[in-house]
mmCIF file of C-alpha atoms in Angstrom:
data_model
loop_
_atom_site.group_PDB
_atom_site.id
_atom_site.type_symbol
_atom_site.label_atom_id
_atom_site.label_comp_id
_atom_site.label_asym_id
_atom_site.label_seq_id
_atom_site.Cartn_x
_atom_site.Cartn_y
_atom_site.Cartn_z
ATOM 1 C CA MET D 882 -21.389 42.476 -58.215
ATOM 2 C CA ALA D 883 -22.503 39.202 -59.878
ATOM 3 C CA SER D 884 -19.072 37.672 -59.716
ATOM 4 C CA GLY D 885 -17.712 39.500 -56.605
ATOM 5 C CA ALA D 886 -17.924 38.933 -52.899
ATOM 6 C CA ALA D 887 -21.170 38.266 -51.082
ATOM 7 C CA ASP D 888 -23.574 41.229 -50.606
ATOM 8 C CA TYR D 889 -27.161 41.780 -49.673
ATOM 9 C CA ARG D 890 -29.910 44.372 -49.755
ATOM 10 C CA VAL D 891 -32.769 44.683 -47.236
ATOM 11 C CA ASP D 892 -35.947 46.410 -48.258
ATOM 12 C CA THR D 893 -38.954 47.090 -45.979
ATOM 13 C CA ASP D 894 -42.375 48.007 -47.407
ATOM 14 C CA ALA D 895 -45.035 50.228 -45.793
ATOM 15 C CA GLU D 896 -46.460 47.277 -43.915
ATOM 16 C CA GLY D 897 -43.113 46.327 -42.378
ATOM 17 C CA ARG D 898 -42.525 43.237 -44.459
ATOM 18 C CA ILE D 899 -38.850 42.449 -45.212
ATOM 19 C CA ALA D 900 -37.559 41.635 -48.675
ATOM 20 C CA LEU D 901 -34.008 40.299 -48.807
ATOM 21 C CA ALA D 902 -31.887 40.281 -51.940
ATOM 22 C CA LEU D 903 -28.701 38.183 -52.031
ATOM 23 C CA SER D 904 -25.951 38.817 -54.549
ATOM 24 C CA GLY D 905 -22.409 37.695 -55.254
ATOM 25 C CA SER D 906 -20.788 34.521 -53.865
ATOM 26 C CA TRP D 907 -22.395 33.374 -50.629
ATOM 27 C CA SER D 908 -19.677 30.788 -50.036
ATOM 28 C CA ALA D 909 -16.870 30.007 -47.566
ATOM 29 C CA THR D 910 -14.452 32.099 -49.675
ATOM 30 C CA GLY D 911 -16.718 35.019 -50.433
ATOM 31 C CA LEU D 912 -18.615 35.628 -47.187
ATOM 32 C CA GLY D 913 -16.109 37.568 -45.119
ATOM 33 C CA GLN D 914 -18.004 39.613 -42.462
ATOM 34 C CA ILE D 915 -21.218 39.850 -44.475
ATOM 35 C CA GLY D 916 -22.934 37.128 -42.441
ATOM 36 C CA ALA D 917 -22.321 38.981 -39.179
ATOM 37 C CA ASP D 918 -23.561 42.264 -40.732
ATOM 38 C CA LEU D 919 -26.788 40.645 -41.979
ATOM 39 C CA LYS D 920 -27.344 39.023 -38.603
ATOM 40 C CA ARG D 921 -26.948 42.325 -36.839
ATOM 41 C CA GLU D 922 -29.363 44.168 -39.241
ATOM 42 C CA LEU D 923 -32.122 41.535 -39.408
ATOM 43 C CA ASP D 924 -31.698 40.203 -35.806
ATOM 44 C CA GLY D 925 -33.707 37.010 -36.537
ATOM 45 C CA ARG D 926 -36.704 38.725 -38.094
ATOM 46 C CA THR D 927 -38.804 36.897 -40.692
ATOM 47 C CA VAL D 928 -37.962 37.386 -44.407
ATOM 48 C CA GLU D 929 -41.153 37.560 -46.441
ATOM 49 C CA ARG D 930 -39.581 37.702 -49.902
ATOM 50 C CA LEU D 931 -36.200 36.499 -51.242
ATOM 51 C CA ASP D 932 -34.523 37.725 -54.393
ATOM 52 C CA LEU D 933 -31.812 35.515 -55.726
ATOM 53 C CA SER D 934 -31.435 36.887 -59.206
ATOM 54 C CA GLU D 935 -27.893 38.135 -58.687
ATOM 55 C CA LEU D 936 -26.740 35.274 -56.558
ATOM 56 C CA THR D 937 -23.751 33.505 -58.244
ATOM 57 C CA ARG D 938 -22.689 30.955 -55.684
ATOM 58 C CA PHE D 939 -24.275 29.455 -52.612
ATOM 59 C CA ASP D 940 -22.863 26.726 -50.364
ATOM 60 C CA THR D 941 -23.282 25.448 -46.790
ATOM 61 C CA ALA D 942 -21.328 28.351 -45.338
ATOM 62 C CA GLY D 943 -23.668 30.829 -46.907
ATOM 63 C CA ALA D 944 -26.684 28.765 -45.867
ATOM 64 C CA LEU D 945 -25.517 28.694 -42.265
ATOM 65 C CA ALA D 946 -24.916 32.493 -42.241
ATOM 66 C CA LEU D 947 -28.367 33.127 -43.654
ATOM 67 C CA LEU D 948 -29.930 30.677 -41.208
ATOM 68 C CA GLN D 949 -28.333 32.354 -38.182
ATOM 69 C CA ALA D 950 -29.265 35.851 -39.380
ATOM 70 C CA ALA D 951 -32.944 35.609 -40.116
ATOM 71 C CA ASP D 952 -36.028 33.415 -40.252
ATOM 72 C CA VAL D 953 -36.210 32.305 -43.886
ATOM 73 C CA ALA D 954 -38.830 29.861 -45.169
ATOM 74 C CA LYS D 955 -37.609 26.453 -46.252
ATOM 75 C CA ASP D 956 -40.341 25.505 -48.752
ATOM 76 C CA GLU D 957 -39.402 25.051 -52.406
ATOM 77 C CA ALA D 958 -41.740 27.786 -53.669
ATOM 78 C CA PHE D 959 -39.860 30.397 -51.642
ATOM 79 C CA TRP D 960 -36.572 29.321 -53.307
ATOM 80 C CA ALA D 961 -38.029 28.936 -56.769
ATOM 81 C CA GLN D 962 -35.439 31.275 -58.295
ATOM 82 C CA ASN D 963 -32.635 28.976 -57.244
ATOM 83 C CA PRO D 964 -33.822 25.476 -56.279
ATOM 84 C CA GLN D 965 -30.243 24.226 -55.771
ATOM 85 C CA ALA D 966 -29.620 26.966 -53.177
ATOM 86 C CA GLY D 967 -32.913 26.049 -51.540
ATOM 87 C CA SER D 968 -31.908 22.433 -51.278
ATOM 88 C CA ILE D 969 -28.641 23.424 -49.566
ATOM 89 C CA TYR D 970 -30.396 25.694 -47.224
ATOM 90 C CA ARG D 971 -32.965 23.027 -46.220
ATOM 91 C CA THR D 972 -30.146 20.507 -45.631
ATOM 92 C CA VAL D 973 -28.273 22.899 -43.352
ATOM 93 C CA ALA D 974 -31.448 23.834 -41.498
ATOM 94 C CA ARG D 975 -32.272 20.169 -40.966
ATOM 95 C CA LEU D 976 -28.769 19.445 -39.608
ATOM 96 C CA GLU D 977 -28.981 22.533 -37.387
ATOM 97 C CA ASP D 978 -32.309 21.315 -35.931
ATOM 98 C CA MET D 979 -30.755 17.952 -35.165
ATOM 99 C CA THR D 980 -27.959 19.572 -33.118
ATOM 100 C CA MET D 981 -28.831 19.027 -29.453
ATOM 101 C CA PRO D 982 -27.930 21.639 -26.901
ATOM 102 C CA PRO D 983 -25.254 20.592 -24.416
ATOM 103 C CA PRO D 984 -26.681 18.794 -21.453
ATOM 104 C CA ALA D 985 -27.141 20.817 -18.356
ATOM 105 C CA ARG D 986 -24.399 20.330 -15.735
ATOM 106 C CA PRO D 987 -25.854 18.355 -12.832
ATOM 107 C CA SER D 988 -25.884 19.819 -9.360
ATOM 108 C CA PRO D 989 -23.094 19.019 -6.880
ATOM 109 C CA ILE D 990 -25.479 16.854 -4.856
ATOM 110 C CA THR D 991 -26.435 14.832 -7.969
ATOM 111 C CA ARG D 992 -22.782 14.461 -8.997
ATOM 112 C CA GLY D 993 -21.966 13.251 -5.452
ATOM 113 C CA PHE D 994 -24.697 10.585 -5.421
ATOM 114 C CA SER D 995 -23.703 9.573 -8.929
ATOM 115 C CA LYS D 996 -20.141 9.087 -7.896
ATOM 116 C CA ILE D 997 -21.161 7.059 -4.876
ATOM 117 C CA GLY D 998 -23.367 4.938 -7.071
ATOM 118 C CA ARG D 999 -20.607 4.277 -9.525
ATOM 119 C CA GLY D 1000 -18.261 3.363 -6.716
ATOM 120 C CA VAL D 1001 -20.765 0.883 -5.228
ATOM 121 C CA PHE D 1002 -21.276 -0.651 -8.650
ATOM 122 C CA ASP D 1003 -17.528 -0.994 -9.242
ATOM 123 C CA ILE D 1004 -17.109 -2.621 -5.813
ATOM 124 C CA LEU D 1005 -19.914 -5.137 -6.539
ATOM 125 C CA ASN D 1006 -18.524 -5.826 -10.013
ATOM 126 C CA GLU D 1007 -14.986 -6.336 -8.652
ATOM 127 C CA THR D 1008 -16.337 -8.620 -5.958
ATOM 128 C CA VAL D 1009 -18.198 -10.818 -8.449
ATOM 129 C CA ALA D 1010 -15.120 -10.923 -10.746
ATOM 130 C CA SER D 1011 -12.793 -11.803 -7.859
ATOM 131 C CA CYS D 1012 -15.075 -14.629 -6.708
ATOM 132 C CA ALA D 1013 -15.155 -16.053 -10.201
ATOM 133 C CA PHE D 1014 -11.317 -15.808 -10.345
ATOM 134 C CA LEU D 1015 -10.958 -17.479 -7.012
ATOM 135 C CA GLY D 1016 -13.233 -20.360 -8.049
ATOM 136 C CA ARG D 1017 -11.260 -20.984 -11.214
ATOM 137 C CA LEU D 1018 -7.933 -20.715 -9.317
ATOM 138 C CA MET D 1019 -9.125 -23.336 -6.794
ATOM 139 C CA ILE D 1020 -9.994 -25.679 -9.658
ATOM 140 C CA SER D 1021 -6.565 -25.132 -11.227
ATOM 141 C CA VAL D 1022 -4.759 -25.731 -7.940
ATOM 142 C CA ALA D 1023 -6.766 -28.915 -7.350
ATOM 143 C CA SER D 1024 -5.973 -30.104 -10.789
ATOM 144 C CA THR D 1025 -2.263 -29.371 -10.236
ATOM 145 C CA LEU D 1026 -2.230 -31.373 -6.985
ATOM 146 C CA ARG D 1027 -4.111 -34.229 -8.643
ATOM 147 C CA TYR D 1028 -1.696 -34.442 -11.579
ATOM 148 C CA PRO D 1029 1.746 -33.343 -10.303
ATOM 149 C CA GLY D 1030 3.322 -34.762 -13.416
ATOM 150 C CA LYS D 1031 1.954 -31.807 -15.385
ATOM 151 C CA ILE D 1032 3.645 -29.225 -13.177
ATOM 152 C CA ARG D 1033 5.817 -26.815 -15.146
ATOM 153 C CA TRP D 1034 8.826 -26.872 -12.904
ATOM 154 C CA ALA D 1035 10.817 -24.532 -15.036
ATOM 155 C CA ALA D 1036 8.168 -21.783 -14.593
ATOM 156 C CA TRP D 1037 8.022 -22.465 -10.842
ATOM 157 C CA VAL D 1038 11.794 -22.137 -10.413
ATOM 158 C CA SER D 1039 11.874 -19.024 -12.572
ATOM 159 C CA GLN D 1040 9.162 -17.311 -10.521
ATOM 160 C CA ILE D 1041 10.858 -18.404 -7.216
ATOM 161 C CA GLU D 1042 14.044 -16.683 -8.364
ATOM 162 C CA LYS D 1043 12.372 -13.476 -9.547
ATOM 163 C CA ALA D 1044 9.786 -13.125 -6.782
ATOM 164 C CA GLY D 1045 11.858 -14.507 -3.948
ATOM 165 C CA LEU D 1046 15.602 -14.649 -4.255
ATOM 166 C CA ASP D 1047 15.908 -11.395 -6.074
ATOM 167 C CA ALA D 1048 13.986 -9.703 -3.336
ATOM 168 C CA ILE D 1049 16.359 -10.699 -0.466
ATOM 169 C CA PRO D 1050 18.558 -7.550 -0.560
ATOM 170 C CA ILE D 1051 15.680 -5.018 -0.414
ATOM 171 C CA VAL D 1052 13.922 -7.081 2.253
ATOM 172 C CA VAL D 1053 16.996 -7.362 4.474
ATOM 173 C CA VAL D 1054 18.030 -3.667 4.100
ATOM 174 C CA THR D 1055 14.511 -2.349 4.789
ATOM 175 C CA ASN D 1056 13.962 -4.535 7.805
ATOM 176 C CA PHE D 1057 17.442 -3.697 9.086
ATOM 177 C CA PHE D 1058 16.546 0.036 9.244
ATOM 178 C CA ILE D 1059 13.053 -0.788 10.659
ATOM 179 C CA GLY D 1060 14.757 -2.713 13.533
ATOM 180 C CA ALA D 1061 17.185 0.163 13.986
ATOM 181 C CA VAL D 1062 14.418 2.727 14.238
ATOM 182 C CA ILE D 1063 12.488 0.571 16.721
ATOM 183 C CA ALA D 1064 15.655 0.268 18.839
ATOM 184 C CA PHE D 1065 16.297 4.024 18.739
ATOM 185 C CA ILE D 1066 12.741 4.805 19.885
ATOM 186 C CA GLY D 1067 12.621 1.992 22.504
ATOM 187 C CA VAL D 1068 15.981 2.780 24.035
ATOM 188 C CA ASP D 1069 15.228 6.489 24.234
ATOM 189 C CA LEU D 1070 11.802 5.967 25.763
ATOM 190 C CA LEU D 1071 12.553 3.147 28.220
ATOM 191 C CA THR D 1072 15.847 4.701 29.394
ATOM 192 C CA GLN D 1073 13.786 7.621 30.887
ATOM 193 C CA PHE D 1074 12.149 5.105 33.216
ATOM 194 C CA GLY D 1075 15.324 3.227 33.983
ATOM 195 C CA ALA D 1076 14.223 0.205 31.959
ATOM 196 C CA GLY D 1077 16.477 0.557 28.948
ATOM 197 C CA VAL D 1078 17.395 -3.115 29.002
ATOM 198 C CA PHE D 1079 13.838 -4.059 28.193
ATOM 199 C CA ALA D 1080 14.329 -2.453 24.748
ATOM 200 C CA VAL D 1081 15.721 -5.850 23.675
ATOM 201 C CA GLN D 1082 12.294 -7.465 24.279
ATOM 202 C CA LEU D 1083 10.580 -4.594 22.545
ATOM 203 C CA ILE D 1084 12.724 -5.078 19.451
ATOM 204 C CA GLY D 1085 12.191 -8.873 19.495
ATOM 205 C CA VAL D 1086 8.439 -8.762 19.900
ATOM 206 C CA SER D 1087 7.853 -6.000 17.296
ATOM 207 C CA VAL D 1088 10.188 -7.505 14.679
ATOM 208 C CA PHE D 1089 9.156 -11.163 15.133
ATOM 209 C CA ARG D 1090 5.437 -10.545 15.499
ATOM 210 C CA GLU D 1091 4.649 -7.637 13.202
ATOM 211 C CA PHE D 1092 7.219 -5.657 11.297
ATOM 212 C CA ALA D 1093 9.166 -8.429 9.592
ATOM 213 C CA VAL D 1094 6.160 -10.168 7.964
ATOM 214 C CA VAL D 1095 4.188 -6.950 7.302
ATOM 215 C CA ILE D 1096 7.029 -5.002 5.754
ATOM 216 C CA THR D 1097 8.091 -8.008 3.665
ATOM 217 C CA ALA D 1098 4.565 -8.555 2.453
ATOM 218 C CA VAL D 1099 4.172 -4.842 1.577
ATOM 219 C CA LEU D 1100 7.480 -4.877 -0.306
ATOM 220 C CA LEU D 1101 6.307 -7.919 -2.315
ATOM 221 C CA ALA D 1102 2.926 -6.273 -2.933
ATOM 222 C CA GLY D 1103 4.735 -3.355 -4.550
ATOM 223 C CA ARG D 1104 7.318 -5.578 -6.244
ATOM 224 C CA SER D 1105 5.735 -8.826 -7.170
ATOM 225 C CA ALA D 1106 1.982 -8.007 -7.299
ATOM 226 C CA SER D 1107 2.712 -5.230 -9.790
ATOM 227 C CA SER D 1108 5.010 -7.507 -11.734
ATOM 228 C CA PHE D 1109 2.446 -10.239 -11.995
ATOM 229 C CA ALA D 1110 -0.223 -7.805 -13.112
ATOM 230 C CA ALA D 1111 2.076 -6.213 -15.716
ATOM 231 C CA GLU D 1112 3.366 -9.551 -17.118
ATOM 232 C CA ILE D 1113 0.042 -11.253 -17.418
ATOM 233 C CA GLY D 1114 -1.602 -7.996 -18.552
ATOM 234 C CA SER D 1115 0.923 -7.575 -21.398
ATOM 235 C CA MET D 1116 0.180 -11.107 -22.500
ATOM 236 C CA ARG D 1117 -3.465 -10.347 -22.488
ATOM 237 C CA MET D 1118 -2.931 -7.254 -24.612
ATOM 238 C CA ASN D 1119 -0.866 -9.235 -27.090
ATOM 239 C CA GLN D 1120 -3.474 -11.976 -27.143
ATOM 240 C CA GLU D 1121 -0.941 -14.596 -25.926
ATOM 241 C CA VAL D 1122 -3.417 -15.801 -23.331
ATOM 242 C CA ASP D 1123 -6.031 -16.417 -26.036
ATOM 243 C CA ALA D 1124 -3.390 -18.268 -28.065
ATOM 244 C CA MET D 1125 -2.731 -20.496 -25.036
ATOM 245 C CA GLN D 1126 -6.372 -21.409 -24.809
ATOM 246 C CA VAL D 1127 -6.500 -22.157 -28.559
ATOM 247 C CA MET D 1128 -3.584 -24.506 -28.137
ATOM 248 C CA GLY D 1129 -5.263 -26.286 -25.215
ATOM 249 C CA VAL D 1130 -3.053 -24.816 -22.483
ATOM 250 C CA ASP D 1131 -4.808 -23.683 -19.280
ATOM 251 C CA PRO D 1132 -3.643 -20.082 -18.642
ATOM 252 C CA PHE D 1133 -4.203 -20.553 -14.916
ATOM 253 C CA GLN D 1134 -1.919 -23.501 -14.689
ATOM 254 C CA ALA D 1135 0.660 -21.869 -16.946
ATOM 255 C CA LEU D 1136 0.587 -18.343 -15.511
ATOM 256 C CA VAL D 1137 -1.189 -18.093 -12.203
ATOM 257 C CA VAL D 1138 -0.310 -21.300 -10.274
ATOM 258 C CA PRO D 1139 3.493 -20.926 -10.719
ATOM 259 C CA ARG D 1140 3.406 -17.376 -9.361
ATOM 260 C CA LEU D 1141 1.083 -18.381 -6.519
ATOM 261 C CA ALA D 1142 3.413 -21.309 -5.570
ATOM 262 C CA ALA D 1143 6.525 -19.032 -5.791
ATOM 263 C CA LEU D 1144 5.207 -16.587 -3.304
ATOM 264 C CA LEU D 1145 3.777 -19.305 -1.098
ATOM 265 C CA ILE D 1146 7.221 -20.898 -0.842
ATOM 266 C CA MET D 1147 9.371 -17.767 -0.666
ATOM 267 C CA LEU D 1148 7.402 -15.340 1.526
ATOM 268 C CA PRO D 1149 7.940 -17.439 4.769
ATOM 269 C CA LEU D 1150 11.599 -17.666 3.958
ATOM 270 C CA LEU D 1151 11.834 -13.983 3.216
ATOM 271 C CA THR D 1152 10.024 -13.271 6.464
ATOM 272 C CA PHE D 1153 12.647 -15.328 8.356
ATOM 273 C CA VAL D 1154 15.448 -13.374 6.652
ATOM 274 C CA ALA D 1155 13.622 -10.182 7.390
ATOM 275 C CA MET D 1156 13.529 -11.172 11.091
ATOM 276 C CA LEU D 1157 17.268 -11.647 11.096
ATOM 277 C CA GLY D 1158 17.784 -8.279 9.338
ATOM 278 C CA GLY D 1159 15.524 -6.464 11.869
ATOM 279 C CA LEU D 1160 17.245 -8.058 14.828
ATOM 280 C CA LEU D 1161 20.647 -7.129 13.427
ATOM 281 C CA GLY D 1162 19.602 -3.483 13.129
ATOM 282 C CA GLY D 1163 18.186 -3.442 16.608
ATOM 283 C CA MET D 1164 21.189 -5.238 18.040
ATOM 284 C CA LEU D 1165 23.646 -2.696 16.569
ATOM 285 C CA VAL D 1166 21.689 0.238 17.931
ATOM 286 C CA SER D 1167 21.332 -1.379 21.353
ATOM 287 C CA TRP D 1168 25.058 -2.071 21.441
ATOM 288 C CA ASN D 1169 25.804 1.516 20.573
ATOM 289 C CA GLN D 1170 23.256 3.179 22.805
ATOM 290 C CA LEU D 1171 23.109 0.794 25.797
ATOM 291 C CA GLY D 1172 26.433 -1.003 25.614
ATOM 292 C CA VAL D 1173 24.518 -4.288 25.296
ATOM 293 C CA GLY D 1174 26.722 -6.738 23.409
ATOM 294 C CA PRO D 1175 25.424 -9.282 20.948
ATOM 295 C CA ALA D 1176 25.748 -12.172 23.399
ATOM 296 C CA PHE D 1177 23.689 -10.395 26.061
ATOM 297 C CA PHE D 1178 21.216 -9.300 23.397
ATOM 298 C CA MET D 1179 20.578 -12.851 22.291
ATOM 299 C CA GLN D 1180 20.480 -14.096 25.950
ATOM 300 C CA ARG D 1181 17.777 -11.532 26.760
ATOM 301 C CA LEU D 1182 15.741 -12.717 23.778
ATOM 302 C CA ALA D 1183 16.002 -16.390 24.777
ATOM 303 C CA GLU D 1184 15.793 -16.254 28.548
ATOM 304 C CA ASP D 1185 12.024 -15.984 28.855
ATOM 305 C CA GLY D 1186 11.350 -18.580 26.154
ATOM 306 C CA TYR D 1187 8.420 -16.717 24.575
ATOM 307 C CA MET D 1188 10.301 -15.298 21.600
ATOM 308 C CA PRO D 1189 9.761 -18.547 19.522
ATOM 309 C CA LYS D 1190 6.059 -17.996 20.104
ATOM 310 C CA HIS D 1191 6.214 -14.515 18.558
ATOM 311 C CA MET D 1192 8.342 -15.821 15.739
ATOM 312 C CA MET D 1193 5.722 -18.482 14.960
ATOM 313 C CA VAL D 1194 2.995 -15.815 14.957
ATOM 314 C CA GLY D 1195 4.900 -13.933 12.198
ATOM 315 C CA LEU D 1196 5.595 -17.046 10.200
ATOM 316 C CA ILE D 1197 1.929 -18.122 10.400
ATOM 317 C CA LYS D 1198 0.860 -14.923 8.756
ATOM 318 C CA ALA D 1199 3.354 -15.180 5.863
ATOM 319 C CA PRO D 1200 1.610 -17.939 3.777
ATOM 320 C CA VAL D 1201 -1.749 -16.104 4.049
ATOM 321 C CA PHE D 1202 -0.160 -12.846 2.930
ATOM 322 C CA ALA D 1203 1.603 -14.697 0.079
ATOM 323 C CA LEU D 1204 -1.715 -16.164 -1.219
ATOM 324 C CA VAL D 1205 -3.404 -12.751 -1.096
ATOM 325 C CA VAL D 1206 -0.583 -10.846 -2.820
ATOM 326 C CA ALA D 1207 -0.187 -13.436 -5.625
ATOM 327 C CA ALA D 1208 -3.891 -13.860 -6.184
ATOM 328 C CA ILE D 1209 -4.586 -10.127 -6.384
ATOM 329 C CA GLY D 1210 -1.655 -9.510 -8.729
ATOM 330 C CA CYS D 1211 -2.668 -12.297 -11.090
ATOM 331 C CA ARG D 1212 -6.419 -11.389 -10.873
ATOM 332 C CA GLN D 1213 -5.703 -7.809 -11.974
ATOM 333 C CA GLY D 1214 -3.423 -9.039 -14.747
ATOM 334 C CA MET D 1215 -6.103 -11.316 -16.082
ATOM 335 C CA ALA D 1216 -8.576 -8.429 -16.074
ATOM 336 C CA VAL D 1217 -6.480 -6.301 -18.390
ATOM 337 C CA GLU D 1218 -8.175 -5.317 -21.642
ATOM 338 C CA GLY D 1219 -6.684 -4.371 -24.971
ATOM 339 C CA ASP D 1220 -5.268 -0.912 -24.240
ATOM 340 C CA VAL D 1221 -2.344 0.510 -22.270
ATOM 341 C CA GLU D 1222 -4.616 2.598 -20.064
ATOM 342 C CA SER D 1223 -6.222 -0.570 -18.783
ATOM 343 C CA LEU D 1224 -2.781 -2.065 -18.060
ATOM 344 C CA GLY D 1225 -1.713 0.953 -15.992
ATOM 345 C CA TYR D 1226 -4.979 0.998 -14.077
ATOM 346 C CA ARG D 1227 -4.821 -2.737 -13.255
ATOM 347 C CA VAL D 1228 -1.141 -2.570 -12.143
ATOM 348 C CA THR D 1229 -1.972 0.294 -9.800
ATOM 349 C CA ALA D 1230 -5.035 -1.563 -8.552
ATOM 350 C CA ALA D 1231 -3.027 -4.663 -7.812
ATOM 351 C CA VAL D 1232 -0.559 -2.753 -5.581
ATOM 352 C CA VAL D 1233 -3.236 -0.797 -3.705
ATOM 353 C CA GLN D 1234 -5.565 -3.760 -3.176
ATOM 354 C CA ALA D 1235 -2.658 -5.986 -2.006
ATOM 355 C CA ILE D 1236 -1.438 -3.503 0.543
ATOM 356 C CA PHE D 1237 -4.958 -2.875 1.794
ATOM 357 C CA ALA D 1238 -5.622 -6.646 2.127
ATOM 358 C CA ILE D 1239 -2.310 -7.077 4.052
ATOM 359 C CA ILE D 1240 -3.184 -4.367 6.570
ATOM 360 C CA LEU D 1241 -6.736 -5.707 6.950
ATOM 361 C CA LEU D 1242 -5.569 -9.328 7.406
ATOM 362 C CA ASP D 1243 -2.929 -8.220 9.923
ATOM 363 C CA ALA D 1244 -5.700 -6.570 12.008
ATOM 364 C CA VAL D 1245 -7.789 -9.711 11.833
ATOM 365 C CA PHE D 1246 -4.829 -11.864 12.861
ATOM 366 C CA ALA D 1247 -4.132 -9.540 15.813
ATOM 367 C CA LEU D 1248 -7.671 -9.956 17.042
ATOM 368 C CA ILE D 1249 -7.562 -13.670 16.626
ATOM 369 C CA PHE D 1250 -4.238 -14.084 18.466
ATOM 370 C CA ILE D 1251 -5.402 -11.766 21.263
ATOM 371 C CA GLU D 1252 -8.498 -13.843 21.793
ATOM 372 C CA ALA D 1253 -6.431 -17.068 21.636
ATOM 373 C CA GLY D 1254 -4.002 -15.667 24.180
ATOM 374 C CA ILE D 1255 -1.026 -16.065 21.870
#
């Protein structure tokens, strides 16, 4: 037994005191099911005397099995037969006492208030960071206007091409189908009242005033804002932005201002192109459904003289939407930390925040123009 697997013997005297004798190898390789058997037999009762004369090996696995099975004293006198085993047992017992129970799961009400609190804190933190970004951006724009000789024209032209010219096909196609859908709905609805010809004005007002600029801005929010956040965020991850600062280059003038200028220049132009695409879609549907030719379609748009007013309303919104989309994309890119998870989160946040800001600003513009009678 001295060199075999772990074993034990439990003796109980007349007064009910328990004496435990350990024998064999009480180690990870020799325990087997002996620990579970001892735990079942003793069931946590106190051991008054411990016999270790036949114990050959004792490690942390044996100490943990003994600790879980019974209440065994930790003092050195109790383990006098094998001080080394006593030291191992006391170490395991001390570590076991340090193990904290898992925290109790909070109630649903507590979790709800905690989630609301975190949301409010995140909103406040994002607001403060956005204000700081806006202040630094204004300083960089002012510096650029003051010293135009330092403008990086190559970066401006590159961003104009990527953010503006490359977006023309998707903008035209999308607004073409938007105009066609408006025409289908308008013609079908107004024909029921014998006023199908007024579908031309419906198409003109909706495309000029709302859909062309809003759809174009939303497309650039998904296309350019995400691109700005991803490009600048990747540079943040690779510490290229830090390298710029070390070399004395202002990251805002090198990265943010060119993207802001590109959208500020191109979004009004893309909006005008989107208006043409939306009118073309509406014109083709009107021609097919009402027999209204292109010449009559354009005559109906121009005869009242108020279509240029609606066109100007749409074009006035475009620069504001451009500033918001570019600023949000660059702001989220500058907030990227050193991991890929942060990059993905910031790119998603850039798109969501930009679209939300566009819809919110469009509603504000609608209220302003209604009050102004435009």
